[in-house]
């Protein structure tokens, strides 16, 4: 079997249109088609997804590019899907991206060029274009561009992945599984280089009203990351717990306690503290974001609901993974 330079692994689930866009971008790489392969792992197999991959495979096979479809019936999640993909890889270097990205034409060439003999992984640039007046969701999503190690755009030696046994599949959502892999590499003493010329564009997908409330469930996996890498978590993720969230929830409890005990002054004081915390939180989220009435209303309501939801999921994570104050 002919040696190749890179195996590109893409986890996907129920987004055939986005996957087709990503595959089209990957079929425009500046390195030879016989120098890489594409492995698509369908994390919840669907006929339309299979059809997209098969169409690409049929088009590119005569030009020497291998495009492989892998059906995954579980365990599910991007971490598990990536594991299933890199273990099928033929190349010594595995390039990871996501189905909703558009890798630049020289992505693979620039990423591979950054590898030295002692390089274990390479991180590269992620671009997430924002509209002139972004929403809080869009602004928050764009923070991914500042991530140190993002699996929407990174390269790893297969030997290093084998040594680490890949991604920890206890992270079932697209959250913290990449930081966990990075932290385990750092603790292993791996050398991680940077290739700013290897660019992936990651358009921000539309989201419904109140999306920030649904995202709070991810917080439970902060506890798992904190338990595994306490010092690195504090140094690179969050230096201190979200005391403002705890204070908001404590204020709500004091309001209830004051009303139940017949001491309205206590309830009024606690309500003032809660209003100050919540109002400040909403104003911070509105800074540099859209002032559209619908968005302002969303920020006011969700700023009141996020702290108790976040604390709830932190407690769930703490109980499940025995890690407090993540």
PDB file of C-alpha atoms in Angstrom:
ATOM      1  CA  UNK A   1       0.000   0.000   0.000  1.00  0.00           C
ATOM      2  CA  UNK A   2       1.350   3.421  -0.969  1.00  0.00           C
ATOM      3  CA  UNK A   3       2.589   5.668   1.825  1.00  0.00           C
ATOM      4  CA  UNK A   4       0.609   8.880   2.338  1.00  0.00           C
ATOM      5  CA  UNK A   5       1.409  12.069   4.223  1.00  0.00           C
ATOM      6  CA  UNK A   6      -1.793  12.631   6.150  1.00  0.00           C
ATOM      7  CA  UNK A   7      -5.081  11.035   7.087  1.00  0.00           C
ATOM      8  CA  UNK A   8      -7.877  13.582   7.533  1.00  0.00           C
ATOM      9  CA  UNK A   9     -10.495  12.485  10.078  1.00  0.00           C
ATOM     10  CA  UNK A  10     -13.940  14.115  10.134  1.00  0.00           C
ATOM     11  CA  UNK A  11     -16.626  13.152  12.672  1.00  0.00           C
ATOM     12  CA  UNK A  12     -20.139  13.935  11.473  1.00  0.00           C
ATOM     13  CA  UNK A  13     -23.740  13.430  12.548  1.00  0.00           C
ATOM     14  CA  UNK A  14     -26.814  14.405  10.543  1.00  0.00           C
ATOM     15  CA  UNK A  15     -25.346  17.374   8.659  1.00  0.00           C
ATOM     16  CA  UNK A  16     -24.854  16.156   5.068  1.00  0.00           C
ATOM     17  CA  UNK A  17     -24.997  19.635   3.513  1.00  0.00           C
ATOM     18  CA  UNK A  18     -22.247  20.961   5.766  1.00  0.00           C
ATOM     19  CA  UNK A  19     -20.220  17.798   5.292  1.00  0.00           C
ATOM     20  CA  UNK A  20     -20.422  18.185   1.498  1.00  0.00           C
ATOM     21  CA  UNK A  21     -19.046  21.732   1.799  1.00  0.00           C
ATOM     22  CA  UNK A  22     -16.165  20.499   3.966  1.00  0.00           C
ATOM     23  CA  UNK A  23     -15.344  17.640   1.605  1.00  0.00           C
ATOM     24  CA  UNK A  24     -15.317  19.987  -1.371  1.00  0.00           C
ATOM     25  CA  UNK A  25     -12.773  22.166   0.418  1.00  0.00           C
ATOM     26  CA  UNK A  26     -10.643  19.131   1.260  1.00  0.00           C
ATOM     27  CA  UNK A  27     -10.680  18.086  -2.395  1.00  0.00           C
ATOM     28  CA  UNK A  28      -8.973  21.373  -3.324  1.00  0.00           C
ATOM     29  CA  UNK A  29      -5.803  20.829  -1.275  1.00  0.00           C
ATOM     30  CA  UNK A  30      -2.504  21.889  -2.803  1.00  0.00           C
ATOM     31  CA  UNK A  31      -0.757  18.579  -2.071  1.00  0.00           C
ATOM     32  CA  UNK A  32      -1.210  15.645  -4.412  1.00  0.00           C
ATOM     33  CA  UNK A  33      -4.346  13.570  -4.146  1.00  0.00           C
ATOM     34  CA  UNK A  34      -2.199  10.492  -3.614  1.00  0.00           C
ATOM     35  CA  UNK A  35      -0.594  12.195  -0.563  1.00  0.00           C
ATOM     36  CA  UNK A  36      -3.582  12.067   1.768  1.00  0.00           C
ATOM     37  CA  UNK A  37      -6.820  10.280   2.531  1.00  0.00           C
ATOM     38  CA  UNK A  38     -10.140  11.416   4.019  1.00  0.00           C
ATOM     39  CA  UNK A  39     -11.934   9.327   6.654  1.00  0.00           C
ATOM     40  CA  UNK A  40     -15.501  10.352   7.518  1.00  0.00           C
ATOM     41  CA  UNK A  41     -16.951   8.784  10.660  1.00  0.00           C
ATOM     42  CA  UNK A  42     -20.747   8.927  10.692  1.00  0.00           C
ATOM     43  CA  UNK A  43     -21.714   9.054  14.375  1.00  0.00           C
ATOM     44  CA  UNK A  44     -25.325   7.977  13.808  1.00  0.00           C
ATOM     45  CA  UNK A  45     -25.327   6.474  10.314  1.00  0.00           C
ATOM     46  CA  UNK A  46     -27.712   7.981   7.780  1.00  0.00           C
ATOM     47  CA  UNK A  47     -28.243   7.249   4.104  1.00  0.00           C
ATOM     48  CA  UNK A  48     -27.941  10.880   3.046  1.00  0.00           C
ATOM     49  CA  UNK A  49     -24.595  11.235   4.825  1.00  0.00           C
ATOM     50  CA  UNK A  50     -23.351   8.006   3.263  1.00  0.00           C
ATOM     51  CA  UNK A  51     -24.493   9.255  -0.146  1.00  0.00           C
ATOM     52  CA  UNK A  52     -22.512  12.498   0.230  1.00  0.00           C
ATOM     53  CA  UNK A  53     -19.336  10.599   1.129  1.00  0.00           C
ATOM     54  CA  UNK A  54     -19.844   8.012  -1.593  1.00  0.00           C
ATOM     55  CA  UNK A  55     -20.385  10.720  -4.213  1.00  0.00           C
ATOM     56  CA  UNK A  56     -17.130  12.374  -3.186  1.00  0.00           C
ATOM     57  CA  UNK A  57     -15.315   9.036  -3.160  1.00  0.00           C
ATOM     58  CA  UNK A  58     -16.547   8.186  -6.658  1.00  0.00           C
ATOM     59  CA  UNK A  59     -15.498  11.593  -8.020  1.00  0.00           C
ATOM     60  CA  UNK A  60     -12.043  11.578  -6.462  1.00  0.00           C
ATOM     61  CA  UNK A  61     -11.018   7.922  -6.829  1.00  0.00           C
ATOM     62  CA  UNK A  62      -9.903   8.360 -10.473  1.00  0.00           C
ATOM     63  CA  UNK A  63      -7.620  11.183  -9.319  1.00  0.00           C
ATOM     64  CA  UNK A  64      -6.025   9.078  -6.599  1.00  0.00           C
ATOM     65  CA  UNK A  65      -7.748  10.445  -3.483  1.00  0.00           C
ATOM     66  CA  UNK A  66      -9.215   7.858  -1.119  1.00  0.00           C
ATOM     67  CA  UNK A  67     -12.407   8.947   0.671  1.00  0.00           C
ATOM     68  CA  UNK A  68     -13.641   6.420   3.240  1.00  0.00           C
ATOM     69  CA  UNK A  69     -17.006   6.235   5.007  1.00  0.00           C
ATOM     70  CA  UNK A  70     -17.064   4.639   8.474  1.00  0.00           C
ATOM     71  CA  UNK A  71     -20.407   3.952  10.157  1.00  0.00           C
ATOM     72  CA  UNK A  72     -20.316   4.255  13.940  1.00  0.00           C
ATOM     73  CA  UNK A  73     -23.153   2.716  15.939  1.00  0.00           C
ATOM     74  CA  UNK A  74     -21.608   3.654  19.286  1.00  0.00           C
ATOM     75  CA  UNK A  75     -20.235   4.670  21.599  1.00  0.00           C
ATOM     76  CA  UNK A  76     -21.282   8.108  20.399  1.00  0.00           C
ATOM     77  CA  UNK A  77     -19.817  11.582  20.578  1.00  0.00           C
ATOM     78  CA  UNK A  78     -17.053  13.379  18.670  1.00  0.00           C
ATOM     79  CA  UNK A  79     -14.320  11.909  20.888  1.00  0.00           C
ATOM     80  CA  UNK A  80     -15.411   8.344  20.151  1.00  0.00           C
ATOM     81  CA  UNK A  81     -15.911   9.122  16.454  1.00  0.00           C
ATOM     82  CA  UNK A  82     -12.425  10.590  16.146  1.00  0.00           C
ATOM     83  CA  UNK A  83     -10.978   7.525  17.849  1.00  0.00           C
ATOM     84  CA  UNK A  84     -12.719   5.291  15.367  1.00  0.00           C
ATOM     85  CA  UNK A  85     -11.347   7.444  12.555  1.00  0.00           C
ATOM     86  CA  UNK A  86      -7.687   7.777  13.532  1.00  0.00           C
ATOM     87  CA  UNK A  87      -7.437   4.059  14.241  1.00  0.00           C
ATOM     88  CA  UNK A  88      -8.333   3.498  10.576  1.00  0.00           C
ATOM     89  CA  UNK A  89      -5.708   5.987   9.411  1.00  0.00           C
ATOM     90  CA  UNK A  90      -2.938   4.801   7.062  1.00  0.00           C
ATOM     91  CA  UNK A  91      -0.713   7.850   7.540  1.00  0.00           C
ATOM     92  CA  UNK A  92       1.723   8.606  10.346  1.00  0.00           C
ATOM     93  CA  UNK A  93       0.100  12.041  10.794  1.00  0.00           C
ATOM     94  CA  UNK A  94      -3.627  12.484  11.470  1.00  0.00           C
ATOM     95  CA  UNK A  95      -5.299  15.805  10.665  1.00  0.00           C
ATOM     96  CA  UNK A  96      -8.546  16.515  12.495  1.00  0.00           C
ATOM     97  CA  UNK A  97     -11.294  18.867  11.394  1.00  0.00           C
ATOM     98  CA  UNK A  98     -15.095  19.056  11.750  1.00  0.00           C
ATOM     99  CA  UNK A  99     -17.896  18.658   9.245  1.00  0.00           C
ATOM    100  CA  UNK A 100     -18.937  22.333   9.506  1.00  0.00           C
ATOM    101  CA  UNK A 101     -15.531  23.774   8.585  1.00  0.00           C
ATOM    102  CA  UNK A 102     -13.889  24.889   5.347  1.00  0.00           C
ATOM    103  CA  UNK A 103     -10.158  24.116   5.357  1.00  0.00           C
ATOM    104  CA  UNK A 104      -8.036  26.481   3.282  1.00  0.00           C
ATOM    105  CA  UNK A 105      -6.518  25.031   0.094  1.00  0.00           C
ATOM    106  CA  UNK A 106      -3.016  24.881   1.607  1.00  0.00           C
ATOM    107  CA  UNK A 107      -4.206  23.597   5.001  1.00  0.00           C
ATOM    108  CA  UNK A 108      -2.594  20.181   4.751  1.00  0.00           C
ATOM    109  CA  UNK A 109       0.578  21.471   3.102  1.00  0.00           C
ATOM    110  CA  UNK A 110       1.147  24.124   5.787  1.00  0.00           C
ATOM    111  CA  UNK A 111       0.267  21.791   8.646  1.00  0.00           C
ATOM    112  CA  UNK A 112       2.534  18.991   7.481  1.00  0.00           C
ATOM    113  CA  UNK A 113       5.399  21.429   6.892  1.00  0.00           C
ATOM    114  CA  UNK A 114       5.352  22.374  10.588  1.00  0.00           C
ATOM    115  CA  UNK A 115       6.337  18.862  11.681  1.00  0.00           C
ATOM    116  CA  UNK A 116       9.917  18.303  12.760  1.00  0.00           C
ATOM    117  CA  UNK A 117      11.225  14.840  13.707  1.00  0.00           C
ATOM    118  CA  UNK A 118      10.499  15.524  17.396  1.00  0.00           C
ATOM    119  CA  UNK A 119       7.086  17.187  16.858  1.00  0.00           C
ATOM    120  CA  UNK A 120       4.126  15.262  18.271  1.00  0.00           C
ATOM    121  CA  UNK A 121       1.274  17.623  17.344  1.00  0.00           C
ATOM    122  CA  UNK A 122       0.612  20.864  15.527  1.00  0.00           C
ATOM    123  CA  UNK A 123      -2.043  23.464  16.276  1.00  0.00           C
ATOM    124  CA  UNK A 124      -3.183  25.814  13.575  1.00  0.00           C
ATOM    125  CA  UNK A 125      -5.407  28.834  12.917  1.00  0.00           C
ATOM    126  CA  UNK A 126      -9.175  28.797  13.173  1.00  0.00           C
ATOM    127  CA  UNK A 127     -11.156  31.680  11.680  1.00  0.00           C
ATOM    128  CA  UNK A 128     -14.777  32.322  12.656  1.00  0.00           C
ATOM    129  CA  UNK A 129     -16.146  35.368  10.786  1.00  0.00           C
ATOM    130  CA  UNK A 130     -18.543  37.555  12.776  1.00  0.00           C
ATOM    131  CA  UNK A 131     -21.291  39.869  11.493  1.00  0.00           C
ATOM    132  CA  UNK A 132     -21.092  43.585  12.194  1.00  0.00           C
ATOM    133  CA  UNK A 133     -23.462  43.238  15.170  1.00  0.00           C
ATOM    134  CA  UNK A 134     -22.972  39.731  16.521  1.00  0.00           C
ATOM    135  CA  UNK A 135     -25.205  38.091  19.057  1.00  0.00           C
ATOM    136  CA  UNK A 136     -23.887  36.929  22.409  1.00  0.00           C
ATOM    137  CA  UNK A 137     -23.999  33.365  21.077  1.00  0.00           C
ATOM    138  CA  UNK A 138     -21.906  34.302  18.046  1.00  0.00           C
ATOM    139  CA  UNK A 139     -19.419  36.247  20.157  1.00  0.00           C
ATOM    140  CA  UNK A 140     -19.110  33.367  22.599  1.00  0.00           C
ATOM    141  CA  UNK A 141     -18.665  30.818  19.785  1.00  0.00           C
ATOM    142  CA  UNK A 142     -15.893  32.920  18.255  1.00  0.00           C
ATOM    143  CA  UNK A 143     -13.828  32.434  21.443  1.00  0.00           C
ATOM    144  CA  UNK A 144     -12.916  29.086  19.915  1.00  0.00           C
ATOM    145  CA  UNK A 145     -10.443  30.982  17.725  1.00  0.00           C
ATOM    146  CA  UNK A 146      -8.386  31.698  20.865  1.00  0.00           C
ATOM    147  CA  UNK A 147      -8.271  28.056  21.942  1.00  0.00           C
ATOM    148  CA  UNK A 148      -4.816  26.591  22.426  1.00  0.00           C
ATOM    149  CA  UNK A 149      -5.705  23.174  21.005  1.00  0.00           C
ATOM    150  CA  UNK A 150      -8.897  22.840  18.982  1.00  0.00           C
ATOM    151  CA  UNK A 151      -9.797  19.591  17.247  1.00  0.00           C
ATOM    152  CA  UNK A 152     -11.573  21.456  14.455  1.00  0.00           C
ATOM    153  CA  UNK A 153      -8.038  22.184  13.271  1.00  0.00           C
ATOM    154  CA  UNK A 154      -5.088  20.195  14.581  1.00  0.00           C
ATOM    155  CA  UNK A 155      -2.560  17.578  13.520  1.00  0.00           C
ATOM    156  CA  UNK A 156      -1.287  14.677  15.659  1.00  0.00           C
ATOM    157  CA  UNK A 157       1.182  11.889  15.146  1.00  0.00           C
ATOM    158  CA  UNK A 158      -0.620   8.572  15.132  1.00  0.00           C
ATOM    159  CA  UNK A 159       2.103   7.134  17.370  1.00  0.00           C
ATOM    160  CA  UNK A 160       1.309   9.744  20.024  1.00  0.00           C
ATOM    161  CA  UNK A 161      -2.418   9.006  19.767  1.00  0.00           C
ATOM    162  CA  UNK A 162      -1.659   5.315  20.216  1.00  0.00           C
ATOM    163  CA  UNK A 163       0.488   6.060  23.265  1.00  0.00           C
ATOM    164  CA  UNK A 164      -2.338   8.120  24.820  1.00  0.00           C
ATOM    165  CA  UNK A 165      -5.101   5.764  23.619  1.00  0.00           C
ATOM    166  CA  UNK A 166      -6.652   8.686  21.786  1.00  0.00           C
ATOM    167  CA  UNK A 167      -9.510  10.784  23.088  1.00  0.00           C
ATOM    168  CA  UNK A 168     -11.236  10.118  26.395  1.00  0.00           C
ATOM    169  CA  UNK A 169     -14.696   8.930  25.359  1.00  0.00           C
ATOM    170  CA  UNK A 170     -16.168   9.972  28.708  1.00  0.00           C
ATOM    171  CA  UNK A 171     -16.460  13.416  27.068  1.00  0.00           C
ATOM    172  CA  UNK A 172     -19.549  12.672  24.910  1.00  0.00           C
ATOM    173  CA  UNK A 173     -20.141  16.247  23.711  1.00  0.00           C
ATOM    174  CA  UNK A 174     -17.978  18.640  21.722  1.00  0.00           C
ATOM    175  CA  UNK A 175     -16.627  20.132  24.947  1.00  0.00           C
ATOM    176  CA  UNK A 176     -13.283  19.764  26.748  1.00  0.00           C
ATOM    177  CA  UNK A 177     -12.301  16.558  24.935  1.00  0.00           C
ATOM    178  CA  UNK A 178      -9.699  18.526  22.981  1.00  0.00           C
ATOM    179  CA  UNK A 179      -8.285  20.197  26.103  1.00  0.00           C
ATOM    180  CA  UNK A 180      -8.070  16.800  27.776  1.00  0.00           C
ATOM    181  CA  UNK A 181      -6.008  15.438  24.873  1.00  0.00           C
ATOM    182  CA  UNK A 182      -3.771  18.521  24.951  1.00  0.00           C
ATOM    183  CA  UNK A 183      -3.239  18.251  28.707  1.00  0.00           C
ATOM    184  CA  UNK A 184      -2.379  14.559  28.465  1.00  0.00           C
ATOM    185  CA  UNK A 185       0.132  15.396  25.728  1.00  0.00           C
ATOM    186  CA  UNK A 186       1.707  18.070  27.910  1.00  0.00           C
ATOM    187  CA  UNK A 187       1.960  15.704  30.859  1.00  0.00           C
ATOM    188  CA  UNK A 188       3.542  13.145  28.538  1.00  0.00           C
ATOM    189  CA  UNK A 189       6.178  15.715  27.568  1.00  0.00           C
ATOM    190  CA  UNK A 190       4.987  15.906  23.984  1.00  0.00           C
ATOM    191  CA  UNK A 191       6.166  18.738  21.748  1.00  0.00           C
ATOM    192  CA  UNK A 192       3.292  20.765  20.281  1.00  0.00           C
ATOM    193  CA  UNK A 193       4.185  23.176  17.478  1.00  0.00           C
ATOM    194  CA  UNK A 194       2.130  25.897  15.804  1.00  0.00           C
ATOM    195  CA  UNK A 195       1.421  26.444  12.101  1.00  0.00           C
ATOM    196  CA  UNK A 196      -0.333  29.808  11.636  1.00  0.00           C
ATOM    197  CA  UNK A 197      -0.455  29.316   7.874  1.00  0.00           C
ATOM    198  CA  UNK A 198      -2.669  26.225   8.118  1.00  0.00           C
ATOM    199  CA  UNK A 199      -6.063  27.910   8.198  1.00  0.00           C
ATOM    200  CA  UNK A 200      -9.535  26.473   8.686  1.00  0.00           C
ATOM    201  CA  UNK A 201     -12.602  28.694   8.380  1.00  0.00           C
ATOM    202  CA  UNK A 202     -15.344  27.727  10.819  1.00  0.00           C
ATOM    203  CA  UNK A 203     -18.588  29.558   9.967  1.00  0.00           C
ATOM    204  CA  UNK A 204     -20.817  29.986  13.010  1.00  0.00           C
ATOM    205  CA  UNK A 205     -24.001  27.986  12.626  1.00  0.00           C
ATOM    206  CA  UNK A 206     -27.348  29.669  13.327  1.00  0.00           C
ATOM    207  CA  UNK A 207     -28.840  28.974  16.744  1.00  0.00           C
ATOM    208  CA  UNK A 208     -32.299  29.368  18.213  1.00  0.00           C
ATOM    209  CA  UNK A 209     -33.452  31.793  20.883  1.00  0.00           C
ATOM    210  CA  UNK A 210     -32.099  30.905  24.307  1.00  0.00           C
ATOM    211  CA  UNK A 211     -29.323  28.649  23.006  1.00  0.00           C
ATOM    212  CA  UNK A 212     -27.128  29.649  25.958  1.00  0.00           C
ATOM    213  CA  UNK A 213     -29.483  27.825  28.321  1.00  0.00           C
ATOM    214  CA  UNK A 214     -29.097  24.538  26.445  1.00  0.00           C
ATOM    215  CA  UNK A 215     -25.334  24.920  26.441  1.00  0.00           C
ATOM    216  CA  UNK A 216     -25.112  24.908  30.237  1.00  0.00           C
ATOM    217  CA  UNK A 217     -25.262  21.102  30.284  1.00  0.00           C
ATOM    218  CA  UNK A 218     -21.698  21.048  28.961  1.00  0.00           C
ATOM    219  CA  UNK A 219     -20.463  22.501  32.241  1.00  0.00           C
ATOM    220  CA  UNK A 220     -20.741  19.129  33.948  1.00  0.00           C
ATOM    221  CA  UNK A 221     -17.741  17.955  31.921  1.00  0.00           C
ATOM    222  CA  UNK A 222     -15.609  20.759  33.337  1.00  0.00           C
ATOM    223  CA  UNK A 223     -15.645  18.680  36.517  1.00  0.00           C
ATOM    224  CA  UNK A 224     -14.174  15.693  34.682  1.00  0.00           C
ATOM    225  CA  UNK A 225     -11.421  17.813  33.142  1.00  0.00           C
ATOM    226  CA  UNK A 226     -10.741  19.463  36.515  1.00  0.00           C
ATOM    227  CA  UNK A 227     -10.487  16.099  38.242  1.00  0.00           C
ATOM    228  CA  UNK A 228      -8.006  14.790  35.661  1.00  0.00           C
ATOM    229  CA  UNK A 229      -5.844  17.921  35.300  1.00  0.00           C
ATOM    230  CA  UNK A 230      -6.444  20.244  38.238  1.00  0.00           C
ATOM    231  CA  UNK A 231      -3.302  22.404  37.857  1.00  0.00           C
ATOM    232  CA  UNK A 232      -3.555  22.720  34.075  1.00  0.00           C
ATOM    233  CA  UNK A 233      -7.280  23.478  34.338  1.00  0.00           C
ATOM    234  CA  UNK A 234      -6.590  26.341  36.733  1.00  0.00           C
ATOM    235  CA  UNK A 235      -3.684  27.613  34.631  1.00  0.00           C
ATOM    236  CA  UNK A 236      -5.289  27.379  31.187  1.00  0.00           C
ATOM    237  CA  UNK A 237      -9.082  27.137  31.509  1.00  0.00           C
ATOM    238  CA  UNK A 238     -10.404  28.922  34.590  1.00  0.00           C
ATOM    239  CA  UNK A 239      -8.283  30.394  37.356  1.00  0.00           C
ATOM    240  CA  UNK A 240     -11.147  30.611  39.867  1.00  0.00           C
ATOM    241  CA  UNK A 241     -14.686  29.206  40.091  1.00  0.00           C
ATOM    242  CA  UNK A 242     -17.598  31.363  38.883  1.00  0.00           C
ATOM    243  CA  UNK A 243     -18.204  33.025  42.233  1.00  0.00           C
ATOM    244  CA  UNK A 244     -20.693  35.412  40.603  1.00  0.00           C
ATOM    245  CA  UNK A 245     -22.887  32.417  39.719  1.00  0.00           C
ATOM    246  CA  UNK A 246     -22.682  31.100  43.282  1.00  0.00           C
ATOM    247  CA  UNK A 247     -23.495  34.565  44.641  1.00  0.00           C
ATOM    248  CA  UNK A 248     -26.544  34.890  42.370  1.00  0.00           C
ATOM    249  CA  UNK A 249     -27.882  31.505  43.451  1.00  0.00           C
ATOM    250  CA  UNK A 250     -27.184  32.284  47.117  1.00  0.00           C
ATOM    251  CA  UNK A 251     -29.119  35.553  46.721  1.00  0.00           C
ATOM    252  CA  UNK A 252     -32.098  33.692  45.298  1.00  0.00           C
ATOM    253  CA  UNK A 253     -31.983  31.326  48.254  1.00  0.00           C
ATOM    254  CA  UNK A 254     -31.904  34.261  50.655  1.00  0.00           C
ATOM    255  CA  UNK A 255     -34.918  35.825  48.925  1.00  0.00           C
ATOM    256  CA  UNK A 256     -36.866  32.601  49.437  1.00  0.00           C
ATOM    257  CA  UNK A 257     -35.647  32.289  53.025  1.00  0.00           C
ATOM    258  CA  UNK A 258     -36.570  35.884  53.829  1.00  0.00           C
ATOM    259  CA  UNK A 259     -40.070  35.490  52.418  1.00  0.00           C
ATOM    260  CA  UNK A 260     -40.594  32.145  54.155  1.00  0.00           C
ATOM    261  CA  UNK A 261     -39.420  33.460  57.529  1.00  0.00           C
ATOM    262  CA  UNK A 262     -41.459  36.659  57.396  1.00  0.00           C
ATOM    263  CA  UNK A 263     -38.435  38.980  57.169  1.00  0.00           C
ATOM    264  CA  UNK A 264     -39.093  41.054  54.056  1.00  0.00           C
ATOM    265  CA  UNK A 265     -36.054  43.220  54.732  1.00  0.00           C
ATOM    266  CA  UNK A 266     -33.808  40.199  54.242  1.00  0.00           C
ATOM    267  CA  UNK A 267     -35.666  39.290  51.053  1.00  0.00           C
ATOM    268  CA  UNK A 268     -35.434  42.869  49.767  1.00  0.00           C
ATOM    269  CA  UNK A 269     -31.714  43.085  50.461  1.00  0.00           C
ATOM    270  CA  UNK A 270     -31.060  39.756  48.774  1.00  0.00           C
ATOM    271  CA  UNK A 271     -33.190  40.842  45.809  1.00  0.00           C
ATOM    272  CA  UNK A 272     -31.055  43.950  45.431  1.00  0.00           C
ATOM    273  CA  UNK A 273     -27.880  41.859  45.417  1.00  0.00           C
ATOM    274  CA  UNK A 274     -29.389  39.439  42.890  1.00  0.00           C
ATOM    275  CA  UNK A 275     -30.527  42.287  40.624  1.00  0.00           C
ATOM    276  CA  UNK A 276     -27.061  43.828  40.709  1.00  0.00           C
ATOM    277  CA  UNK A 277     -25.323  40.580  39.836  1.00  0.00           C
ATOM    278  CA  UNK A 278     -27.825  39.685  37.127  1.00  0.00           C
ATOM    279  CA  UNK A 279     -27.878  43.168  35.623  1.00  0.00           C
ATOM    280  CA  UNK A 280     -24.091  43.308  35.515  1.00  0.00           C
ATOM    281  CA  UNK A 281     -23.979  39.897  33.844  1.00  0.00           C
ATOM    282  CA  UNK A 282     -26.504  40.983  31.196  1.00  0.00           C
ATOM    283  CA  UNK A 283     -24.599  44.217  30.513  1.00  0.00           C
ATOM    284  CA  UNK A 284     -21.327  42.321  30.037  1.00  0.00           C
ATOM    285  CA  UNK A 285     -23.005  40.011  27.535  1.00  0.00           C
ATOM    286  CA  UNK A 286     -24.493  42.965  25.655  1.00  0.00           C
ATOM    287  CA  UNK A 287     -21.154  44.750  25.400  1.00  0.00           C
ATOM    288  CA  UNK A 288     -20.023  44.672  21.759  1.00  0.00           C
ATOM    289  CA  UNK A 289     -23.072  42.620  20.739  1.00  0.00           C
ATOM    290  CA  UNK A 290     -26.402  43.314  19.043  1.00  0.00           C
ATOM    291  CA  UNK A 291     -28.836  45.805  20.576  1.00  0.00           C
ATOM    292  CA  UNK A 292     -31.821  44.414  18.697  1.00  0.00           C
ATOM    293  CA  UNK A 293     -34.854  44.288  21.058  1.00  0.00           C
ATOM    294  CA  UNK A 294     -35.211  40.520  20.649  1.00  0.00           C
ATOM    295  CA  UNK A 295     -31.560  39.996  21.555  1.00  0.00           C
ATOM    296  CA  UNK A 296     -31.714  42.386  24.531  1.00  0.00           C
ATOM    297  CA  UNK A 297     -34.750  40.525  25.851  1.00  0.00           C
ATOM    298  CA  UNK A 298     -32.935  37.227  25.422  1.00  0.00           C
ATOM    299  CA  UNK A 299     -29.935  38.539  27.359  1.00  0.00           C
ATOM    300  CA  UNK A 300     -32.076  39.792  30.248  1.00  0.00           C
ATOM    301  CA  UNK A 301     -33.997  36.532  30.633  1.00  0.00           C
ATOM    302  CA  UNK A 302     -31.114  34.137  30.098  1.00  0.00           C
ATOM    303  CA  UNK A 303     -28.810  36.134  32.390  1.00  0.00           C
ATOM    304  CA  UNK A 304     -31.288  35.434  35.180  1.00  0.00           C
ATOM    305  CA  UNK A 305     -31.549  31.729  34.336  1.00  0.00           C
ATOM    306  CA  UNK A 306     -27.950  30.833  33.482  1.00  0.00           C
ATOM    307  CA  UNK A 307     -26.443  30.982  37.017  1.00  0.00           C
ATOM    308  CA  UNK A 308     -28.869  28.487  38.624  1.00  0.00           C
ATOM    309  CA  UNK A 309     -28.691  26.231  35.558  1.00  0.00           C
ATOM    310  CA  UNK A 310     -24.904  26.392  35.532  1.00  0.00           C
ATOM    311  CA  UNK A 311     -24.675  25.610  39.239  1.00  0.00           C
ATOM    312  CA  UNK A 312     -27.109  22.708  38.788  1.00  0.00           C
ATOM    313  CA  UNK A 313     -24.917  21.146  36.077  1.00  0.00           C
ATOM    314  CA  UNK A 314     -21.763  21.874  38.117  1.00  0.00           C
ATOM    315  CA  UNK A 315     -23.292  19.926  41.000  1.00  0.00           C
ATOM    316  CA  UNK A 316     -24.237  17.072  38.646  1.00  0.00           C
ATOM    317  CA  UNK A 317     -20.657  16.982  37.375  1.00  0.00           C
ATOM    318  CA  UNK A 318     -19.207  17.251  40.863  1.00  0.00           C
ATOM    319  CA  UNK A 319     -21.267  14.290  42.087  1.00  0.00           C
ATOM    320  CA  UNK A 320     -20.568  12.210  39.001  1.00  0.00           C
ATOM    321  CA  UNK A 321     -16.830  12.861  38.808  1.00  0.00           C
ATOM    322  CA  UNK A 322     -16.126  13.769  42.477  1.00  0.00           C
ATOM    323  CA  UNK A 323     -14.559  17.099  41.623  1.00  0.00           C
ATOM    324  CA  UNK A 324     -15.768  20.242  43.389  1.00  0.00           C
ATOM    325  CA  UNK A 325     -15.519  23.917  42.448  1.00  0.00           C
ATOM    326  CA  UNK A 326     -14.472  23.417  38.844  1.00  0.00           C
TER     327      UNK A 326
END
